[in-house]
Short mmCIF file of C-alpha atoms in Angstrom, two decimals:
data_model
loop_
_atom_site.label_atom_id
_atom_site.label_comp_id
_atom_site.label_asym_id
_atom_site.label_seq_id
_atom_site.Cartn_x
_atom_site.Cartn_y
_atom_site.Cartn_z
CA MET A 1 127.07 122.84 60.63
CA ASP A 2 128.70 123.62 57.60
CA THR A 3 127.74 124.30 53.87
CA ASN A 4 129.46 123.63 50.63
CA ARG A 5 129.66 125.67 47.64
CA SER A 6 126.34 124.64 46.21
CA GLY A 7 124.73 125.79 49.64
CA VAL A 8 123.71 122.20 50.75
CA VAL A 9 123.75 121.81 54.57
CA ILE A 10 126.71 119.31 55.77
CA ARG A 11 126.03 118.11 59.33
CA ARG A 12 127.35 115.56 61.46
CA GLY A 13 125.46 113.04 63.54
CA ARG A 14 121.98 111.36 63.36
CA PRO A 15 119.68 113.35 61.40
CA ALA A 16 116.64 115.03 63.34
CA GLY A 17 114.06 114.65 60.63
CA PRO A 18 111.46 117.30 59.52
CA ARG A 19 109.75 119.27 62.58
CA ALA A 20 106.26 118.07 61.69
CA ILE A 21 103.32 118.93 63.95
CA GLY A 22 103.38 115.38 65.70
CA LEU A 23 100.92 113.68 63.44
CA VAL A 24 103.08 110.89 61.71
CA CYS A 25 105.09 110.32 65.24
CA ALA A 26 101.52 109.77 66.90
CA VAL A 27 100.93 107.22 64.29
CA ALA A 28 104.33 105.62 64.33
CA ALA A 29 104.13 104.97 68.10
CA ALA A 30 102.13 101.93 67.82
CA GLY A 31 104.92 99.74 66.48
CA ALA A 32 108.36 99.23 65.79
CA LEU A 33 109.97 101.98 63.21
CA LEU A 34 111.95 101.16 60.15
CA SER A 35 113.01 104.70 60.29
CA GLY A 36 111.61 108.06 60.34
CA CYS A 37 110.12 110.09 63.21
CA GLY A 38 112.80 109.37 65.82
CA SER A 39 116.05 107.93 65.68
CA SER A 40 116.57 104.40 64.50
CA GLY A 41 119.13 101.90 65.38
CA SER A 42 121.99 102.23 68.16
CA ASP A 43 122.70 105.53 69.65
CA THR A 44 126.14 104.58 70.17
CA ALA A 45 127.52 105.23 66.66
CA SER A 46 126.71 108.29 64.53
CA PRO A 47 125.83 107.56 60.87
CA GLN A 48 127.57 109.27 58.01
CA LYS A 49 126.04 112.81 57.16
CA SER A 50 127.11 114.67 54.06
CA ALA A 51 126.20 116.85 51.30
CA ALA A 52 123.94 115.45 48.89
CA PRO A 53 125.76 113.47 45.88
CA SER A 54 125.33 114.62 42.45
CA ARG A 55 124.90 111.02 41.38
CA ALA A 56 123.38 107.89 42.64
CA VAL A 57 125.10 106.63 45.71
CA PRO A 58 126.87 103.38 45.05
CA ALA A 59 126.06 100.60 47.60
CA THR A 60 128.37 100.42 50.47
CA ALA A 61 130.45 97.10 50.56
CA ALA A 62 129.27 94.41 53.11
CA SER A 63 131.10 93.90 56.21
CA PRO A 64 134.17 91.28 55.66
CA SER A 65 132.15 88.80 57.96
CA GLY A 66 129.03 89.41 55.91
CA SER A 67 126.99 89.77 59.00
CA LEU A 68 124.25 92.46 59.26
CA ASN A 69 123.48 94.41 62.28
CA ALA A 70 120.04 94.60 63.96
CA ASP A 71 118.60 97.39 61.79
CA GLN A 72 120.02 95.92 58.54
CA ALA A 73 118.42 92.40 59.47
CA GLN A 74 115.22 93.93 60.13
CA ARG A 75 115.36 95.89 56.70
CA LYS A 76 116.14 92.62 55.07
CA ALA A 77 113.46 90.62 56.90
CA LEU A 78 110.62 93.21 56.20
CA VAL A 79 111.19 95.20 52.78
CA PRO A 80 110.90 92.16 50.56
CA LYS A 81 107.50 91.22 52.11
CA ALA A 82 105.77 94.41 51.02
CA LYS A 83 104.37 93.70 47.89
CA VAL A 84 102.53 97.13 48.09
CA ASP A 85 105.04 100.19 47.56
CA TYR A 86 104.63 103.61 49.33
CA GLY A 87 102.92 105.19 46.32
CA GLN A 88 100.24 102.50 46.08
CA ALA A 89 99.74 102.74 49.87
CA LEU A 90 99.35 106.76 49.66
CA LYS A 91 97.02 106.09 46.91
CA ALA A 92 94.88 103.77 48.82
CA ALA A 93 94.90 106.07 51.68
CA ILE A 94 93.80 109.18 49.69
CA ALA A 95 91.14 107.23 48.08
CA ALA A 96 89.74 106.50 51.57
CA VAL A 97 89.76 110.25 52.51
CA PRO A 98 88.16 112.26 49.80
CA SER A 99 89.90 115.43 48.51
CA SER A 100 93.07 114.61 50.61
CA GLU A 101 96.84 115.13 50.19
CA ALA A 102 99.66 112.78 51.15
CA ILE A 103 101.48 113.73 54.18
CA ALA A 104 103.56 110.54 55.20
CA ALA A 105 103.79 106.92 55.14
CA GLU A 106 106.03 104.33 56.62
CA LEU A 107 106.55 100.96 56.36
CA LYS A 108 106.29 98.68 59.56
CA GLY A 109 104.73 95.66 61.09
CA THR A 110 106.47 92.01 60.91
CA PRO A 111 107.55 90.01 57.93
CA ALA A 112 104.34 88.15 58.33
CA SER A 113 102.18 90.99 58.40
CA PRO A 114 103.77 94.16 57.16
CA TYR A 115 101.77 97.29 56.61
CA TRP A 116 102.10 101.30 55.77
CA ASP A 117 101.24 103.75 58.41
CA THR A 118 100.18 106.62 56.16
CA VAL A 119 98.85 109.92 56.88
CA VAL A 120 96.71 112.19 54.65
CA ALA A 121 95.17 115.41 55.15
CA THR A 122 92.60 117.89 53.56
CA THR A 123 93.39 121.46 52.57
CA ASP A 124 91.99 122.91 55.83
CA GLY A 125 94.73 120.85 57.90
CA THR A 126 92.43 118.07 59.08
CA ALA A 127 94.75 115.01 59.14
CA TYR A 128 93.87 111.25 59.06
CA ALA A 129 95.92 108.15 59.89
CA VAL A 130 95.28 105.24 57.42
CA ARG A 131 96.81 101.90 58.03
CA VAL A 132 97.34 100.16 54.69
CA ASP A 133 98.22 96.54 54.31
CA ALA A 134 101.63 96.00 52.46
CA VAL A 135 100.59 92.75 50.73
CA SER A 136 96.81 93.30 49.77
CA GLY A 137 96.82 97.18 49.57
CA LYS A 138 93.73 97.40 51.58
CA ALA A 139 93.00 100.33 53.59
CA GLN A 140 91.56 100.43 57.01
CA LYS A 141 89.09 102.95 58.30
CA PRO A 142 90.54 106.29 58.38
CA GLN A 143 91.54 107.67 62.06
CA PRO A 144 91.07 111.34 62.73
CA GLN A 145 94.26 113.12 63.98
CA SER A 146 94.52 116.10 66.21
CA ASP A 147 91.72 118.66 66.17
CA ASP A 148 93.71 121.40 67.73
CA PRO A 149 93.24 124.68 65.94
CA ASP A 150 96.87 125.50 65.61
CA ASP A 151 97.90 122.33 64.42
CA LYS A 152 95.54 122.42 61.67
CA GLN A 153 96.28 125.97 60.68
CA GLU A 154 100.11 124.85 60.58
CA LEU A 155 99.47 121.81 58.53
CA ALA A 156 97.17 123.74 56.22
CA ALA A 157 99.98 126.30 55.76
CA ARG A 158 102.33 123.65 55.09
CA LEU A 159 100.30 122.03 52.41
CA GLY A 160 99.48 125.50 50.80
CA LYS A 161 103.50 125.76 50.32
CA ALA A 162 104.29 122.48 49.19
CA THR A 163 104.40 122.33 45.43
CA VAL A 164 106.52 119.13 45.21
CA THR A 165 104.51 115.90 45.57
CA ALA A 166 105.35 113.03 47.59
CA GLN A 167 105.78 110.94 44.35
CA GLN A 168 108.22 113.72 43.06
CA ALA A 169 110.28 113.87 46.21
CA ALA A 170 110.67 110.01 46.14
CA GLN A 171 111.81 110.18 42.66
CA THR A 172 114.35 112.76 43.36
CA ALA A 173 115.80 110.42 46.29
CA THR A 174 115.89 107.30 44.17
CA GLU A 175 117.48 109.01 41.47
CA LYS A 176 120.31 109.72 43.88
CA THR A 177 120.14 106.36 45.62
CA LYS A 178 118.79 103.21 43.73
CA GLY A 179 116.63 101.33 46.28
CA THR A 180 113.26 101.17 48.07
CA VAL A 181 111.56 104.02 49.66
CA THR A 182 110.53 102.91 53.12
CA THR A 183 109.37 106.08 54.73
CA ILE A 184 108.42 109.72 53.38
CA GLU A 185 107.14 112.75 55.43
CA LEU A 186 106.27 116.32 54.86
CA GLY A 187 107.49 118.51 57.36
CA ASP A 188 109.31 121.68 58.03
CA ALA A 189 113.08 121.86 56.80
CA ASP A 190 115.95 121.24 59.59
CA HIS A 191 117.41 124.59 58.83
CA GLY A 192 114.13 126.62 59.21
CA ASN A 193 113.63 129.84 57.38
CA ASP A 194 109.87 128.72 56.73
CA THR A 195 111.17 126.21 54.43
CA VAL A 196 108.80 123.03 53.71
CA ALA A 197 110.61 119.83 53.00
CA TRP A 198 110.06 116.10 52.42
CA THR A 199 112.35 113.49 54.21
CA VAL A 200 112.67 110.39 52.18
CA GLY A 201 114.20 107.03 53.43
CA VAL A 202 115.63 104.67 50.87
CA VAL A 203 116.77 100.99 51.72
CA THR A 204 119.44 99.72 49.19
CA THR A 205 118.61 95.89 49.07
CA ASP A 206 122.29 94.93 48.38
CA ASP A 207 123.54 96.01 51.92
CA TRP A 208 120.47 96.94 53.68
CA ASN A 209 121.52 100.38 54.69
CA GLU A 210 119.18 103.30 54.55
CA THR A 211 120.08 106.71 53.11
CA THR A 212 117.88 109.61 54.10
CA TYR A 213 117.24 112.59 52.10
CA GLU A 214 115.64 115.96 53.08
CA ILE A 215 114.26 117.54 49.80
CA ASP A 216 112.81 121.02 49.46
CA ALA A 217 109.19 120.84 48.95
CA THR A 218 108.95 123.79 46.59
CA THR A 219 112.22 123.48 44.41
CA ARG A 220 112.95 119.84 44.86
CA LYS A 221 116.67 120.75 45.85
CA VAL A 222 118.21 118.13 47.96
CA LEU A 223 119.04 119.93 51.37
CA TRP A 224 120.99 117.22 53.13
CA MET A 225 121.56 113.46 52.78
CA ASN A 226 122.36 110.60 55.30
CA ILE A 227 123.70 107.34 55.32
CA ASP A 228 122.57 105.10 58.42
CA GLN A 229 124.94 102.05 58.22
CA ASP A 230 123.83 101.47 62.03
#
């Protein structure tokens, strides 16, 4: 692990993602991931990992053959079918759980039935999973998550530290890489030091690659970025 002169972490290999308390991963286990809790794509190749750029990342040129790998093909099939974006999905989830805040959203499902897996939580650390139809925007009945006191205390502390909203984090990411937000999650930063961070995945629709950013949830500083071309 290295750092550049600006203090941005530069690491090699597939990003680990935020060390959340397992809420989002529990939700994501029900279907195929577009990106997020675990690694996505093939494990035989490592994506590019570098310091966050100061300007928007240009799209990577398509392969000479014009072919897409499995992950790119999945994104190409699914992303355009979602008529409801991450922000609308989170708004619907928050409306379903009064006095809650956004924790995570991930686009999943099939082209015929896309949906958002979202997680919201109240200030005491009580979390709820809410599935939102990515075409109609309709939210299903909230499903309570872990009742473990330690989990709730940890999540409440994380919410108390985070001053950057999901929408602000997504805006920071899309200012760097123009594309569609397909996953966003609040968790602990990879480098530790009690830093709370948002992890945001952005898919570029000209090459169907995904760029992931870790963004400090108190300063909006980009801590690292990764381009997944697998």
